[in-house]
mmCIF file of N, CA and C in Angstrom:
data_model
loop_
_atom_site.group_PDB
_atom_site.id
_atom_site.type_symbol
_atom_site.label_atom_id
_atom_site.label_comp_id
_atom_site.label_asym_id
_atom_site.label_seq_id
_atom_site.Cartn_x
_atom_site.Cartn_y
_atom_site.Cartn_z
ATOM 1 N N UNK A 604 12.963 -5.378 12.194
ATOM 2 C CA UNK A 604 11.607 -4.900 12.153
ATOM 3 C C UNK A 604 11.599 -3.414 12.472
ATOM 4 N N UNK A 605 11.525 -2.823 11.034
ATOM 5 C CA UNK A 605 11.168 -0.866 11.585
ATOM 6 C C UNK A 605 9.950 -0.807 11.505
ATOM 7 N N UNK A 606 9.677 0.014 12.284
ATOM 8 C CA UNK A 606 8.304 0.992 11.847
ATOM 9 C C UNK A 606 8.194 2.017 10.952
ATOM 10 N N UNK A 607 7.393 1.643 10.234
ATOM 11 C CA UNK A 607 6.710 2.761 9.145
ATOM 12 C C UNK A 607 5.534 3.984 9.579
ATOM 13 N N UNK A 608 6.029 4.737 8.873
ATOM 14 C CA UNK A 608 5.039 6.214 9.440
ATOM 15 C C UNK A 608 4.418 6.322 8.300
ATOM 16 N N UNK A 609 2.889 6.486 8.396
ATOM 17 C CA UNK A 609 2.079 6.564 7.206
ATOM 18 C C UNK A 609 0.809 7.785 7.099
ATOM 19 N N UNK A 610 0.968 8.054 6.296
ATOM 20 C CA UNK A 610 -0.071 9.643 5.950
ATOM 21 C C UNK A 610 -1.207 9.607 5.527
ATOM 22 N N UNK A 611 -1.611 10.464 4.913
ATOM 23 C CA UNK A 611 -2.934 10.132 3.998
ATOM 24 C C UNK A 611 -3.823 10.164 3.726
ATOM 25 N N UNK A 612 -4.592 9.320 4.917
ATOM 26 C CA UNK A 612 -6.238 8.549 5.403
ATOM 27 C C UNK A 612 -7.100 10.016 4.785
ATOM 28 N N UNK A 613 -7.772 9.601 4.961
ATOM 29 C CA UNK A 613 -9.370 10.336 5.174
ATOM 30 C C UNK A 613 -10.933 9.884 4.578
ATOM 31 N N UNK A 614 -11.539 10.639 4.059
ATOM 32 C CA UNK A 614 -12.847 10.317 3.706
ATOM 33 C C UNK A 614 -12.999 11.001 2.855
ATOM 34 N N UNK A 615 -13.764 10.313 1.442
ATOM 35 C CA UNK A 615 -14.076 11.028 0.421
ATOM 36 C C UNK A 615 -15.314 10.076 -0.326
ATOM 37 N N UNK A 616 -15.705 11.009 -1.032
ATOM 38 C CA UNK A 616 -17.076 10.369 -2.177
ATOM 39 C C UNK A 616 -16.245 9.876 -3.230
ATOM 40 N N UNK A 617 -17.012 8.942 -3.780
ATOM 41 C CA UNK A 617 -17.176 7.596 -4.801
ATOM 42 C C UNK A 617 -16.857 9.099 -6.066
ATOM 43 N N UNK A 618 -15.542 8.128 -6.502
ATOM 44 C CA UNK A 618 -14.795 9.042 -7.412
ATOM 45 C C UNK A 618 -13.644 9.788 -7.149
ATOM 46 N N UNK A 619 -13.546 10.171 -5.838
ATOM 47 C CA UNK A 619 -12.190 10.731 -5.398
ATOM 48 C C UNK A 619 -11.048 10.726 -5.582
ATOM 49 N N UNK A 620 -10.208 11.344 -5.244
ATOM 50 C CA UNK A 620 -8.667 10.742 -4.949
ATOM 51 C C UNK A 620 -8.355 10.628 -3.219
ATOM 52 N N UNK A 621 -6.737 10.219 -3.536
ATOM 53 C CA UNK A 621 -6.393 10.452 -1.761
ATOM 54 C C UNK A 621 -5.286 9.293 -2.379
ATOM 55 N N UNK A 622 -4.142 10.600 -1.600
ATOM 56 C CA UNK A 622 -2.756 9.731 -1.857
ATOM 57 C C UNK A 622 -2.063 9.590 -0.692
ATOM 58 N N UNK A 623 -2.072 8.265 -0.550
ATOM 59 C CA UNK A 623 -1.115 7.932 1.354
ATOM 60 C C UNK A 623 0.224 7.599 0.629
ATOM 61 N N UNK A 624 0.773 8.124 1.664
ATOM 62 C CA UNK A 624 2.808 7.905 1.954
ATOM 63 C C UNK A 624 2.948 7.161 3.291
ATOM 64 N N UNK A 625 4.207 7.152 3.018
ATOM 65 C CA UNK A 625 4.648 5.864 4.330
ATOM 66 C C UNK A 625 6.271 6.406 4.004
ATOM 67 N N UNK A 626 6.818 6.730 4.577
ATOM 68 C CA UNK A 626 8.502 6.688 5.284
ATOM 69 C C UNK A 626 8.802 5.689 5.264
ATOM 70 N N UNK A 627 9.882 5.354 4.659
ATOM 71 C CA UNK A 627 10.586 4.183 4.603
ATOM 72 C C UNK A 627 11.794 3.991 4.617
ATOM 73 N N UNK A 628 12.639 3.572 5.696
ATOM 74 C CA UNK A 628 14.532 3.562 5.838
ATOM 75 C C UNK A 628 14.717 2.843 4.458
ATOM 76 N N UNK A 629 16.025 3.587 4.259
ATOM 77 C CA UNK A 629 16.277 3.589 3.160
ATOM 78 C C UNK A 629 16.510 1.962 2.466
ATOM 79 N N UNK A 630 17.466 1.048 3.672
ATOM 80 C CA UNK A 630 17.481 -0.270 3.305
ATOM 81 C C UNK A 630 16.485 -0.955 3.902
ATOM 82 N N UNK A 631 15.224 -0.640 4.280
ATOM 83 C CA UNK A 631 13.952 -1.655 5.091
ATOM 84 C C UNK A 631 13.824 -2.565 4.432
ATOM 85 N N UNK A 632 13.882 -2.563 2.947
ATOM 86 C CA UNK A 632 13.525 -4.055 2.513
ATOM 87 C C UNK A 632 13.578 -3.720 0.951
ATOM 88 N N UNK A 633 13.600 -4.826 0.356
ATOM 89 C CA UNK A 633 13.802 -4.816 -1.185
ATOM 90 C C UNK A 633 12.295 -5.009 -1.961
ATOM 91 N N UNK A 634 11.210 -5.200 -1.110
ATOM 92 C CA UNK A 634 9.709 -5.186 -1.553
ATOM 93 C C UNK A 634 8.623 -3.899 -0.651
ATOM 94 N N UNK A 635 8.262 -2.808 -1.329
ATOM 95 C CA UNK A 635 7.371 -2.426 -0.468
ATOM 96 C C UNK A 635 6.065 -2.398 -1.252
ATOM 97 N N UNK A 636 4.960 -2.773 0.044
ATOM 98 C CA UNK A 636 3.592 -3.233 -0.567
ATOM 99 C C UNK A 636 2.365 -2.000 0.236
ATOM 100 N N UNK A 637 1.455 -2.277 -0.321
ATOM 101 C CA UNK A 637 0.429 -1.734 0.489
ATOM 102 C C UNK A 637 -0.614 -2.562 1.081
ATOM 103 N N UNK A 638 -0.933 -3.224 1.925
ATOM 104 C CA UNK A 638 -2.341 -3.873 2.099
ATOM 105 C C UNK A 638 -3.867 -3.535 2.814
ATOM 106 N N UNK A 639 -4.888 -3.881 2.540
ATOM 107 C CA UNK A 639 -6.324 -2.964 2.565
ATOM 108 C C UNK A 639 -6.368 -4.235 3.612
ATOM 109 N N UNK A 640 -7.108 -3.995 5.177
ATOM 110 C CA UNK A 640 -7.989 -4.860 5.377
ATOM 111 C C UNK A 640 -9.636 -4.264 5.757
ATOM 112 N N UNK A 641 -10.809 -5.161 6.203
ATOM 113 C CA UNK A 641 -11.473 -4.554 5.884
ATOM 114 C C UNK A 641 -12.042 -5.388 7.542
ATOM 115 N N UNK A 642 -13.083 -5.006 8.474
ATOM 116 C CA UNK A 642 -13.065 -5.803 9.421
ATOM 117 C C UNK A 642 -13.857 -7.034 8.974
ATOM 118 N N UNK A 643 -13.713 -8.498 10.023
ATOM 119 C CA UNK A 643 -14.167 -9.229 9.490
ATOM 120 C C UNK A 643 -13.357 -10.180 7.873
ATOM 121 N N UNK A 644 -12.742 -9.599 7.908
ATOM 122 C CA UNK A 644 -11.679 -10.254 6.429
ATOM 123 C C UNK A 644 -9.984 -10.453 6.522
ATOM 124 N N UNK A 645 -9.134 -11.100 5.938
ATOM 125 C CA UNK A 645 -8.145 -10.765 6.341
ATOM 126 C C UNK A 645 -7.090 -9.846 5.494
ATOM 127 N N UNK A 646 -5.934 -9.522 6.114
ATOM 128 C CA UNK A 646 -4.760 -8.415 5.296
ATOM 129 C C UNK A 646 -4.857 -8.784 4.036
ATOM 130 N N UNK A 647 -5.093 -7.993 2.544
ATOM 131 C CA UNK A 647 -5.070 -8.198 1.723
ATOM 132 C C UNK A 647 -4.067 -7.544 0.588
ATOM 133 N N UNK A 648 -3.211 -8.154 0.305
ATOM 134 C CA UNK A 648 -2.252 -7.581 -0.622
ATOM 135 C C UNK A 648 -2.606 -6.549 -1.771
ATOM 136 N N UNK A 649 -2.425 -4.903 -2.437
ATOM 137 C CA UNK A 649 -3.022 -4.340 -2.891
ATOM 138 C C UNK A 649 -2.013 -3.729 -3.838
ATOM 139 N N UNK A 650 -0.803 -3.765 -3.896
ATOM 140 C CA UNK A 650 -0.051 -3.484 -4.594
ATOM 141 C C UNK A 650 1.331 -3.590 -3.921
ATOM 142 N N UNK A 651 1.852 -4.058 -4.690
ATOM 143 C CA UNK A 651 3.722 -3.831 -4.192
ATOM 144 C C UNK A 651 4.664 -3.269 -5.673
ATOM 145 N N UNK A 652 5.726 -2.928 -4.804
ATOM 146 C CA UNK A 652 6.649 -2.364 -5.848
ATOM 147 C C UNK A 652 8.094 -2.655 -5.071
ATOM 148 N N UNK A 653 8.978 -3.225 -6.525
ATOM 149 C CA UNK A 653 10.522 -3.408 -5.632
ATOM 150 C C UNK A 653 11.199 -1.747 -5.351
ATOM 151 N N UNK A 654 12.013 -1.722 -4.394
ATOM 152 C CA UNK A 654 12.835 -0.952 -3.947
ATOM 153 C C UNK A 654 13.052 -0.116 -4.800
ATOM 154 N N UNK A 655 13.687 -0.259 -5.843
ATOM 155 C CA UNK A 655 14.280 1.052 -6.989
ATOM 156 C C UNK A 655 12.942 1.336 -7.624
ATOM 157 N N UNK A 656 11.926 0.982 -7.726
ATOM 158 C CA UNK A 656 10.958 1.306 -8.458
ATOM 159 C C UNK A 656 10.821 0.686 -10.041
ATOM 160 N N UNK A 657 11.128 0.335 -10.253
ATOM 161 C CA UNK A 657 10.925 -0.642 -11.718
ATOM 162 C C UNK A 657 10.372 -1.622 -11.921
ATOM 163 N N UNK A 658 9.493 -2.168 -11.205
ATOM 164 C CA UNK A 658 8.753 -3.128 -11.090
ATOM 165 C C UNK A 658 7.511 -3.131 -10.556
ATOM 166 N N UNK A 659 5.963 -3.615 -10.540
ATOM 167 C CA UNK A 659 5.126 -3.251 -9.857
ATOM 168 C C UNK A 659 3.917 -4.564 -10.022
ATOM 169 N N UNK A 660 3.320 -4.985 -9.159
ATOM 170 C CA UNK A 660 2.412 -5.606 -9.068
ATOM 171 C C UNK A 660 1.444 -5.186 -8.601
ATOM 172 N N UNK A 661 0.086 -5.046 -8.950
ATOM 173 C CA UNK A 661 -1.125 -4.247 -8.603
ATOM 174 C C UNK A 661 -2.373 -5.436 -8.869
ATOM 175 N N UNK A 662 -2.814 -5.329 -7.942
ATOM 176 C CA UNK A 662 -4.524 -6.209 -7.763
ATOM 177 C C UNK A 662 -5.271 -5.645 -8.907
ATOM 178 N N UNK A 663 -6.006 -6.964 -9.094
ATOM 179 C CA UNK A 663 -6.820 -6.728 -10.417
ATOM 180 C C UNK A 663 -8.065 -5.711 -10.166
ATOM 181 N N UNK A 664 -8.435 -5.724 -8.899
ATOM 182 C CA UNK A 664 -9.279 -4.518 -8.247
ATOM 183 C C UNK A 664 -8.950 -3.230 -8.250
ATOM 184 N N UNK A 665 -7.520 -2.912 -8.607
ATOM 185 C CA UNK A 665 -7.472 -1.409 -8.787
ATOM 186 C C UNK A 665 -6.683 -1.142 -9.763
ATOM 187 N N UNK A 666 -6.517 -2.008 -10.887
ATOM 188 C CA UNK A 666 -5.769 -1.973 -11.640
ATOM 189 C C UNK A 666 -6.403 -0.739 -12.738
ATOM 190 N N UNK A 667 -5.839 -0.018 -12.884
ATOM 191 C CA UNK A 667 -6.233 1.175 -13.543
ATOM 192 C C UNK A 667 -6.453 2.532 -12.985
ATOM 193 N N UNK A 668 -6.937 2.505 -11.744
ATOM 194 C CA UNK A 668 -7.128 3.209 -10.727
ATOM 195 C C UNK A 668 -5.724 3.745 -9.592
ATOM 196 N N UNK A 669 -5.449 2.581 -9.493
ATOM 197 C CA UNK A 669 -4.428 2.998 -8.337
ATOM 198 C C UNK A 669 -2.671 3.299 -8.989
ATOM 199 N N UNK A 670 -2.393 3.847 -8.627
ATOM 200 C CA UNK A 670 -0.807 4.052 -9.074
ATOM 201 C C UNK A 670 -0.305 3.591 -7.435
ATOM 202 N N UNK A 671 1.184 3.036 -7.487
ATOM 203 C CA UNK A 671 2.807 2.560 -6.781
ATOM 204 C C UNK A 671 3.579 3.196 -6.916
ATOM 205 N N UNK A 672 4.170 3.547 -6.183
ATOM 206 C CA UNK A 672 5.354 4.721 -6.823
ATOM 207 C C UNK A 672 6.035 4.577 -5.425
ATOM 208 N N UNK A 673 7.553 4.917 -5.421
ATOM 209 C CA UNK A 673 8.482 5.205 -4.196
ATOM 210 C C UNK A 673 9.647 6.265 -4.916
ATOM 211 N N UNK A 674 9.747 6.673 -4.691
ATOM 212 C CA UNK A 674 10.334 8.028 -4.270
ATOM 213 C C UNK A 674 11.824 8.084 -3.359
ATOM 214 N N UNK A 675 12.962 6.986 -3.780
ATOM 215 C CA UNK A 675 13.824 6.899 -3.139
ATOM 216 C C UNK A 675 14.630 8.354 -2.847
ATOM 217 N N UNK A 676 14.588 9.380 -3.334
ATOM 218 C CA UNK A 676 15.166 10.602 -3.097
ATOM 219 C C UNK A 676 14.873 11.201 -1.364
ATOM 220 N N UNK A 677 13.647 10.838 -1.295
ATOM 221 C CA UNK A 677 13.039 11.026 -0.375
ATOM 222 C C UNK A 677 12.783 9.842 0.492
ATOM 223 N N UNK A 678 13.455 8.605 -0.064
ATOM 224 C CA UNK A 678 12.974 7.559 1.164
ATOM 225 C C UNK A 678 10.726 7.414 1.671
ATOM 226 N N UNK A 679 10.284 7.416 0.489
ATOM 227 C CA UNK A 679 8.612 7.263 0.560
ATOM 228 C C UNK A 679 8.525 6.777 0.010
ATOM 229 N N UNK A 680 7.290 6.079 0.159
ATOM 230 C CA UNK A 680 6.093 5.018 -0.639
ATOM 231 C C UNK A 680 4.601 5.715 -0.937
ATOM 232 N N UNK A 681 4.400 5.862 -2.120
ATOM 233 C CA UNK A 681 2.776 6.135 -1.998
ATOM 234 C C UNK A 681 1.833 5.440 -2.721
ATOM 235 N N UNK A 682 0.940 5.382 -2.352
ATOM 236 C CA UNK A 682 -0.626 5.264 -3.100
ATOM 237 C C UNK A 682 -1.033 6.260 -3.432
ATOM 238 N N UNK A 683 -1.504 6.632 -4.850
ATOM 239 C CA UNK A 683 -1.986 7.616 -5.675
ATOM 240 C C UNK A 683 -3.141 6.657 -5.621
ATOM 241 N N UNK A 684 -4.653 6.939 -5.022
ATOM 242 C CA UNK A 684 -5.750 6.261 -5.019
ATOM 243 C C UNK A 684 -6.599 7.310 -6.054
ATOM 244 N N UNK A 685 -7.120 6.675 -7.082
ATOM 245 C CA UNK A 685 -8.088 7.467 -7.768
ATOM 246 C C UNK A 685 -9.334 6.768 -8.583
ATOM 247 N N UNK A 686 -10.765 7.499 -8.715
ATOM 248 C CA UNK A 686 -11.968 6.837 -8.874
ATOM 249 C C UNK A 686 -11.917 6.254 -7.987
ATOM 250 N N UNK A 687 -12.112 6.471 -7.115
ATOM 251 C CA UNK A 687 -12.056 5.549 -5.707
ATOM 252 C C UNK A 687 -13.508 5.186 -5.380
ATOM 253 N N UNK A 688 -14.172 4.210 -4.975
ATOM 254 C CA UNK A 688 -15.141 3.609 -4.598
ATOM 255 C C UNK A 688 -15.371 2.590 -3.676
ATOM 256 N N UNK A 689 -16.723 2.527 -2.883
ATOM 257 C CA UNK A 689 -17.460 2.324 -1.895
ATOM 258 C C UNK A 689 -16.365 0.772 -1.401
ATOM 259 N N UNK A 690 -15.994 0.220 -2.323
ATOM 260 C CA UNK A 690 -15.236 -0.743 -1.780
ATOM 261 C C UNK A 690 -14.280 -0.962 -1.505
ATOM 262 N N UNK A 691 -13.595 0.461 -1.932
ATOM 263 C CA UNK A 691 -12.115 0.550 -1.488
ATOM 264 C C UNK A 691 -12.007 0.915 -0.113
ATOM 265 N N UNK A 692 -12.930 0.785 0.679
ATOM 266 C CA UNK A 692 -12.839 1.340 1.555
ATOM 267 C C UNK A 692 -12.218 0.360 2.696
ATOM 268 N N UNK A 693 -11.472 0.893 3.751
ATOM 269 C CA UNK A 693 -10.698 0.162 4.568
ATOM 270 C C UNK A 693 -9.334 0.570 5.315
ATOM 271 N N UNK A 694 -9.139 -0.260 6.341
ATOM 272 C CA UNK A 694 -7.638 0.299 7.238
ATOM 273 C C UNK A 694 -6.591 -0.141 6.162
ATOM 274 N N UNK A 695 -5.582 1.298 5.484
ATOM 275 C CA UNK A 695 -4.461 0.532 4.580
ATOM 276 C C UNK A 695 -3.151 0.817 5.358
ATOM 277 N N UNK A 696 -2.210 -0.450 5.048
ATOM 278 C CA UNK A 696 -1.016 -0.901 6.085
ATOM 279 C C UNK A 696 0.235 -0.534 4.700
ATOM 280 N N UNK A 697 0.963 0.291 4.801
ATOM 281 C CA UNK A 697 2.104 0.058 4.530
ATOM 282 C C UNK A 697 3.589 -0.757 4.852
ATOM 283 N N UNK A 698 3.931 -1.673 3.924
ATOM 284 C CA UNK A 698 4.986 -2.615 4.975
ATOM 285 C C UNK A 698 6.142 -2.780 3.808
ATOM 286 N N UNK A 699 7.338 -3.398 4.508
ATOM 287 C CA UNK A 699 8.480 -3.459 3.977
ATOM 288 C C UNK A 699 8.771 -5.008 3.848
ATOM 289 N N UNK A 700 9.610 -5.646 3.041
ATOM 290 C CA UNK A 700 9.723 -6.605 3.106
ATOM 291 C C UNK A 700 11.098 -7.292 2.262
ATOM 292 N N UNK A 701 11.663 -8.695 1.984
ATOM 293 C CA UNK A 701 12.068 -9.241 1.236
ATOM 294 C C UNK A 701 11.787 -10.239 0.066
ATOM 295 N N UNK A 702 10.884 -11.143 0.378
ATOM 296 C CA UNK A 702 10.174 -11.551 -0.654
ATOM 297 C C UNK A 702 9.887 -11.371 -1.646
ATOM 298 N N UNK A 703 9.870 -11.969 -2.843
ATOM 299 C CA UNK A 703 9.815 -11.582 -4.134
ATOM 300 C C UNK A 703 8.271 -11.283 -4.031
ATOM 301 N N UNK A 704 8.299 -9.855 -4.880
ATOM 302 C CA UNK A 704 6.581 -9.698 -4.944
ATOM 303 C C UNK A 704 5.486 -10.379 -3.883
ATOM 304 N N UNK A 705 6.025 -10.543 -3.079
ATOM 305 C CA UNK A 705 4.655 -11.010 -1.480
ATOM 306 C C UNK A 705 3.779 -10.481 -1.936
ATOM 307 N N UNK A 706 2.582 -11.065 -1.689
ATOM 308 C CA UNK A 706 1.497 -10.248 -1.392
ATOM 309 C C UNK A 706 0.559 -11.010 -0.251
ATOM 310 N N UNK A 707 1.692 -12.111 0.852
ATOM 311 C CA UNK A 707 1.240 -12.453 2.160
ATOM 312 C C UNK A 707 1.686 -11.735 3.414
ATOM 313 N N UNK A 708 0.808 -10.886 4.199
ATOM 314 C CA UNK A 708 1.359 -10.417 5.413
ATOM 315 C C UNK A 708 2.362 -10.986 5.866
ATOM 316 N N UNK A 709 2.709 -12.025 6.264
ATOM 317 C CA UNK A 709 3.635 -13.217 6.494
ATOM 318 C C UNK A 709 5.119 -12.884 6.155
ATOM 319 N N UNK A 710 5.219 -12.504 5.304
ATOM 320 C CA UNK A 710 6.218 -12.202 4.659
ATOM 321 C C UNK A 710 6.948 -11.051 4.734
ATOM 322 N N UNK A 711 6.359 -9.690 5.188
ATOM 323 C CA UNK A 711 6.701 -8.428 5.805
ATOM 324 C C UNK A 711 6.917 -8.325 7.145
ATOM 325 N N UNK A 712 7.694 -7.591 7.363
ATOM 326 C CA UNK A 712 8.577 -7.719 9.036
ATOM 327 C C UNK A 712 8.474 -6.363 9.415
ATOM 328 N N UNK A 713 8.480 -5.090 8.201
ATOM 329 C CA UNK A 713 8.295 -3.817 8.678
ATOM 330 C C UNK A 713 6.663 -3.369 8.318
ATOM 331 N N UNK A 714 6.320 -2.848 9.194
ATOM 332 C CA UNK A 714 4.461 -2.354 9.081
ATOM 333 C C UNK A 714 4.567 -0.831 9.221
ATOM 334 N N UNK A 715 3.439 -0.036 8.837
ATOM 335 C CA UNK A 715 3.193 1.151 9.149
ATOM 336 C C UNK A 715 1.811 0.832 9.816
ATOM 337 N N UNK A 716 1.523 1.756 10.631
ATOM 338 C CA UNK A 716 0.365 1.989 11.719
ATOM 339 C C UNK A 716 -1.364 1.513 11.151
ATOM 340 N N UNK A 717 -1.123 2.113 9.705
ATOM 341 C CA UNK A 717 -1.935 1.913 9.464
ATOM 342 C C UNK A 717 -3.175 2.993 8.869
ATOM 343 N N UNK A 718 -3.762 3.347 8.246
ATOM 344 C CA UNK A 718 -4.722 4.991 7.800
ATOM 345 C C UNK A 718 -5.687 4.549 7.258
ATOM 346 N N UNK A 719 -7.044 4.902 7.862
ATOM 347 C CA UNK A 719 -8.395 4.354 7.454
ATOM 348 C C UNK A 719 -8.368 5.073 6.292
ATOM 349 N N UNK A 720 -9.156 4.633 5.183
ATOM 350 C CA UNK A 720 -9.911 5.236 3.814
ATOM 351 C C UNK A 720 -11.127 4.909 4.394
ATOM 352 N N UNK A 721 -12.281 6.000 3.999
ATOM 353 C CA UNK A 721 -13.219 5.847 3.785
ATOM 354 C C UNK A 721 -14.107 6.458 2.606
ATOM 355 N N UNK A 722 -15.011 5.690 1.886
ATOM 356 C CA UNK A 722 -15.331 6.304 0.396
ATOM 357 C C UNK A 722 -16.614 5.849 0.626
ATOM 358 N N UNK A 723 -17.819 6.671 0.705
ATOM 359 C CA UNK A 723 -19.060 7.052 1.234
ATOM 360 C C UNK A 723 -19.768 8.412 0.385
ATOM 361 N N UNK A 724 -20.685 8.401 0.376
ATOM 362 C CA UNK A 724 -21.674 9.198 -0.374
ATOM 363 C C UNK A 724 -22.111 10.302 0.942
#
């Protein structure tokens, strides 16, 4: 279980961008994901991508919108968040994992801290 260091957060209007990173040891895991929770709801899977980058699973909620990407040169993970809106809003968790394509908290052993979005008028 490592810890992940994650960037990013902030606040923006309906339409925005905002791209979070997360540090990631180089062997942390062969799945890294992103998940949104929101209070009152639980961890919600929002995109993952395997290790080398060639693969990607993305929620039907941001499908078009959001880009996955890792950056093994550099050992990062990001979210390229764009058109962003009122409902994307929420604490997002970067985590590491093994599982094929997870998209259950359960299943990740490495977390990052965590970086509020907020998307407000």
């Amino acid at each position: 279980r490592v810890p992940l260091v994650e960037s990013g957060g902030g606040s923006v209007q309906p339409g925005g961008s905002l791209r979070l990173s997360c540090g990631v040891p180089e062997y942390t895991g062969n799945y890294l994901a992103w998940f949104r929770q929101v209070p009152g709801d639980d961890r919600r899977g929002i995109a993952v991508i395997s290790s080398g980058g060639g693969h990607i699973h993305l929620d039907n909620s941001v499908k078009g919108r959001f880009t996955i990407s890792v950056d093994n040169s550099e050992d990062v993970l990001y979210l390229q968040m764009n058109s962003l809106k009122p409902e994307d809003t929420g604490m997002y968790y970067c985590a590491a994992g093994s599982r094929y394509f997870s998209i259950l908290p359960e299943d990740y052993a490495s977390w990052g801290q965590g970086v509020q979005v907020t998307v407000s008028s």
